[in-house]
Amino acid sequence: MEEAFELIGKRFIEARDQNGGSAIGVVGSNRTTNEENYLLSKFARVVLKTNNVDHHRTADYPALAAALHGKPGRTASMREVLNAPAILLIGNDPTNQHPLLAWQIRTNVRLRQAKLYVINSVPIKLRRQATDFAMVPAGTEAKAVDFLAGDDSQLDQLAGSQVADGMSREAWVALREKIRAEQTWSSFLDLRCADMTSRD
């Protein structure tokens, strides 16, 4: 075991010396304490000479489970995704994060003519199959959700954003009305884009 750690240390030093500290990234866990995260961050910055430090929060299953507890029907099975007449995808990139889900969505859109609505801060691959695509600034996906839920105070910030494909006020209102008109749909929200645990 000691030899393995020596080899790992040697490789880190080689990578740092050859390519600089920015060539290294350190990802912590969502199960570590604040103190452990501090030590990991200090190790990354002092020893590895990198500021590329993050803590893995993409799979915050305890928060997801708490948000969904006691709310039956809040998650969709793969079969439901394949058969849903409409799908709302917010702040997520299934092609890279969950290829099977992306395949189910594409198949549904192609074979069953499902309507796909996408709200994202990046132009994801599924955009090509989307009925509508709304580009939002990174980190504002929760504001889009609030607007879709009826909070018109978010409209100015969404319509006034300076993103390349920014939509007008009228386009946002039209998108909300299209989504509301769908009788049955499945929605997917990336938990990294906002803390949605308190929303009903």
CSV table of C-alpha atoms in Angstrom, one decimal:
chain,number,residue,atom,x,y,z
A,1,MET,CA,0.0,0.0,0.0
A,2,GLU,CA,2.9,2.4,0.8
A,3,GLU,CA,4.3,1.7,-2.6
A,4,ALA,CA,1.1,2.7,-4.2
A,5,PHE,CA,0.9,6.0,-2.4
A,6,GLU,CA,4.5,6.7,-3.3
A,7,LEU,CA,3.7,6.1,-7.0
A,8,ILE,CA,0.6,8.3,-6.8
A,9,GLY,CA,2.7,11.1,-5.2
A,10,LYS,CA,5.4,10.7,-7.8
A,11,ARG,CA,2.8,11.0,-10.7
A,12,PHE,CA,1.2,14.0,-9.1
A,13,ILE,CA,4.6,15.8,-8.9
A,14,GLU,CA,5.4,14.8,-12.5
A,15,ALA,CA,2.1,16.2,-13.8
A,16,ARG,CA,2.4,19.4,-11.7
A,17,ASP,CA,6.0,20.0,-12.8
A,18,GLN,CA,5.4,19.2,-16.5
A,19,ASN,CA,2.1,20.9,-17.0
A,20,GLY,CA,1.6,23.2,-14.0
A,21,GLY,CA,-0.8,22.9,-11.1
A,22,SER,CA,-3.8,24.0,-13.3
A,23,ALA,CA,-3.5,20.6,-15.1
A,24,ILE,CA,-4.7,18.9,-11.9
A,25,GLY,CA,-8.1,19.0,-10.5
A,26,VAL,CA,-9.2,17.7,-7.1
A,27,VAL,CA,-12.8,16.6,-6.4
A,28,GLY,CA,-13.9,15.9,-2.9
A,29,SER,CA,-16.9,13.9,-1.7
A,30,ASN,CA,-20.3,15.0,-0.5
A,31,ARG,CA,-19.8,12.7,2.5
A,32,THR,CA,-16.7,14.5,3.9
A,33,THR,CA,-16.8,16.9,6.8
A,34,ASN,CA,-16.0,20.6,6.5
A,35,GLU,CA,-12.7,20.0,8.2
A,36,GLU,CA,-11.8,17.2,5.7
A,37,ASN,CA,-12.8,19.4,2.8
A,38,TYR,CA,-10.6,22.2,4.2
A,39,LEU,CA,-7.6,19.8,4.4
A,40,LEU,CA,-8.2,18.6,0.9
A,41,SER,CA,-8.4,22.1,-0.4
A,42,LYS,CA,-5.2,23.1,1.4
A,43,PHE,CA,-3.4,20.0,0.0
A,44,ALA,CA,-4.6,20.9,-3.5
A,45,ARG,CA,-3.5,24.5,-3.3
A,46,VAL,CA,-0.2,24.2,-1.3
A,47,VAL,CA,1.1,20.8,-2.5
A,48,LEU,CA,-0.4,20.4,-5.9
A,49,LYS,CA,-0.4,24.1,-6.7
A,50,THR,CA,-3.9,24.0,-8.1
A,51,ASN,CA,-7.0,26.1,-7.5
A,52,ASN,CA,-9.1,23.5,-9.3
A,53,VAL,CA,-11.0,22.2,-6.3
A,54,ASP,CA,-14.6,21.1,-6.1
A,55,HIS,CA,-16.8,18.9,-4.0
A,56,HIS,CA,-18.8,16.3,-5.8
A,57,ARG,CA,-22.5,17.3,-5.4
A,58,THR,CA,-23.9,15.8,-8.6
A,59,ALA,CA,-25.4,12.8,-6.7
A,60,ASP,CA,-26.8,14.4,-3.6
A,61,TYR,CA,-29.2,11.5,-3.2
A,62,PRO,CA,-30.1,12.3,0.5
A,63,ALA,CA,-31.4,15.7,-0.5
A,64,LEU,CA,-33.3,14.3,-3.5
A,65,ALA,CA,-34.8,11.6,-1.3
A,66,ALA,CA,-35.8,14.2,1.3
A,67,ALA,CA,-37.4,16.4,-1.3
A,68,LEU,CA,-39.4,13.5,-2.8
A,69,HIS,CA,-40.4,11.8,0.5
A,70,GLY,CA,-44.1,11.5,0.8
A,71,LYS,CA,-44.8,12.8,-2.7
A,72,PRO,CA,-45.8,9.8,-4.9
A,73,GLY,CA,-45.6,10.3,-8.6
A,74,ARG,CA,-42.8,12.9,-8.5
A,75,THR,CA,-40.3,10.7,-10.3
A,76,ALA,CA,-40.6,9.1,-13.7
A,77,SER,CA,-39.6,5.6,-14.7
A,78,MET,CA,-37.8,4.9,-17.9
A,79,ARG,CA,-41.0,3.5,-19.3
A,80,GLU,CA,-42.8,6.8,-18.4
A,81,VAL,CA,-40.0,8.8,-20.1
A,82,LEU,CA,-40.4,6.7,-23.2
A,83,ASN,CA,-44.2,7.2,-23.3
A,84,ALA,CA,-44.6,10.8,-22.0
A,85,PRO,CA,-46.3,13.1,-24.5
A,86,ALA,CA,-44.1,16.0,-23.2
A,87,ILE,CA,-40.8,16.3,-21.4
A,88,LEU,CA,-39.4,19.3,-19.6
A,89,LEU,CA,-35.6,19.2,-19.2
A,90,ILE,CA,-34.0,21.9,-17.0
A,91,GLY,CA,-30.3,22.4,-16.4
A,92,ASN,CA,-29.4,18.9,-17.3
A,93,ASP,CA,-27.4,17.2,-20.1
A,94,PRO,CA,-28.5,13.6,-20.2
A,95,THR,CA,-26.4,12.8,-23.3
A,96,ASN,CA,-23.3,13.2,-21.1
A,97,GLN,CA,-24.7,12.5,-17.6
A,98,HIS,CA,-27.2,9.7,-18.3
A,99,PRO,CA,-27.0,8.3,-21.8
A,100,LEU,CA,-29.8,5.8,-21.3
A,101,LEU,CA,-32.1,8.6,-20.3
A,102,ALA,CA,-31.0,10.6,-23.4
A,103,TRP,CA,-31.7,7.6,-25.6
A,104,GLN,CA,-35.2,7.3,-24.1
A,105,ILE,CA,-36.0,10.9,-24.7
A,106,ARG,CA,-34.7,10.9,-28.3
A,107,THR,CA,-36.6,7.7,-29.0
A,108,ASN,CA,-39.8,9.2,-27.6
A,109,VAL,CA,-39.4,12.4,-29.6
A,110,ARG,CA,-38.6,10.5,-32.9
A,111,LEU,CA,-41.1,7.6,-32.7
A,112,ARG,CA,-43.9,9.0,-30.6
A,113,GLN,CA,-43.6,12.7,-31.5
A,114,ALA,CA,-43.2,13.8,-27.8
A,115,LYS,CA,-42.6,17.5,-27.3
A,116,LEU,CA,-39.3,18.2,-25.6
A,117,TYR,CA,-38.8,21.5,-23.8
A,118,VAL,CA,-35.3,22.4,-22.7
A,119,ILE,CA,-34.1,25.1,-20.4
A,120,ASN,CA,-30.3,25.2,-20.0
A,121,SER,CA,-27.3,27.5,-19.7
A,122,VAL,CA,-25.4,25.6,-22.4
A,123,PRO,CA,-26.5,24.4,-25.8
A,124,ILE,CA,-26.8,20.6,-25.1
A,125,LYS,CA,-27.1,18.0,-27.8
A,126,LEU,CA,-30.8,17.3,-27.1
A,127,ARG,CA,-31.5,20.9,-28.2
A,128,ARG,CA,-31.7,19.6,-31.7
A,129,GLN,CA,-34.8,17.5,-30.8
A,130,ALA,CA,-36.4,20.2,-28.7
A,131,THR,CA,-39.7,21.7,-29.5
A,132,ASP,CA,-38.4,24.8,-27.6
A,133,PHE,CA,-35.0,25.6,-26.2
A,134,ALA,CA,-34.5,28.5,-23.7
A,135,MET,CA,-31.0,29.6,-23.0
A,136,VAL,CA,-30.5,31.1,-19.5
A,137,PRO,CA,-27.4,32.4,-17.7
A,138,ALA,CA,-25.6,29.7,-15.6
A,139,GLY,CA,-27.2,29.4,-12.2
A,140,THR,CA,-30.5,30.9,-13.1
A,141,GLU,CA,-32.4,27.7,-13.8
A,142,ALA,CA,-34.3,28.1,-10.5
A,143,LYS,CA,-35.6,31.5,-11.6
A,144,ALA,CA,-36.9,29.8,-14.8
A,145,VAL,CA,-38.6,27.2,-12.7
A,146,ASP,CA,-40.1,29.9,-10.5
A,147,PHE,CA,-41.4,31.7,-13.6
A,148,LEU,CA,-42.9,28.6,-15.1
A,149,ALA,CA,-44.7,28.0,-11.7
A,150,GLY,CA,-46.3,31.5,-12.0
A,151,ASP,CA,-43.8,33.9,-10.4
A,152,ASP,CA,-43.9,36.8,-13.0
A,153,SER,CA,-41.3,38.8,-11.0
A,154,GLN,CA,-38.6,36.5,-12.6
A,155,LEU,CA,-39.5,37.5,-16.1
A,156,ASP,CA,-37.4,40.7,-16.3
A,157,GLN,CA,-34.3,38.9,-15.2
A,158,LEU,CA,-34.9,36.0,-17.7
A,159,ALA,CA,-35.8,38.2,-20.6
A,160,GLY,CA,-33.1,40.7,-19.9
A,161,SER,CA,-30.3,38.2,-19.8
A,162,GLN,CA,-27.4,38.8,-22.1
A,163,VAL,CA,-26.9,35.1,-23.3
A,164,ALA,CA,-26.5,34.5,-27.0
A,165,ASP,CA,-29.9,33.0,-27.5
A,166,GLY,CA,-31.7,35.1,-24.9
A,167,MET,CA,-35.5,35.0,-25.3
A,168,SER,CA,-37.9,38.0,-25.2
A,169,ARG,CA,-40.6,38.4,-22.6
A,170,GLU,CA,-43.2,37.3,-25.1
A,171,ALA,CA,-41.2,34.2,-25.9
A,172,TRP,CA,-40.9,33.2,-22.2
A,173,VAL,CA,-44.7,33.8,-21.7
A,174,ALA,CA,-45.4,31.7,-24.8
A,175,LEU,CA,-43.1,28.9,-23.6
A,176,ARG,CA,-44.9,28.9,-20.2
A,177,GLU,CA,-48.3,28.6,-21.8
A,178,LYS,CA,-47.1,25.8,-24.1
A,179,ILE,CA,-45.8,23.8,-21.1
A,180,ARG,CA,-49.0,24.5,-19.1
A,181,ALA,CA,-51.1,23.3,-22.0
A,182,GLU,CA,-49.5,19.9,-21.9
A,183,GLN,CA,-51.8,17.4,-20.2
A,184,THR,CA,-49.2,14.9,-19.1
A,185,TRP,CA,-45.4,15.4,-19.0
A,186,SER,CA,-42.3,14.3,-17.3
A,187,SER,CA,-39.7,16.8,-16.0
A,188,PHE,CA,-36.0,16.5,-15.2
A,189,LEU,CA,-34.2,19.0,-13.1
A,190,ASP,CA,-30.4,18.9,-12.5
A,191,LEU,CA,-30.0,19.2,-8.7
A,192,ARG,CA,-26.7,21.1,-9.2
A,193,CYS,CA,-28.4,24.1,-10.8
A,194,ALA,CA,-30.3,25.1,-7.6
A,195,ASP,CA,-31.5,23.9,-4.2
A,196,MET,CA,-35.0,22.8,-5.1
A,197,THR,CA,-35.6,20.7,-2.0
A,198,SER,CA,-38.1,23.2,-0.5
A,199,ARG,CA,-40.2,23.5,-3.6
A,200,ASP,CA,-43.5,21.6,-3.9
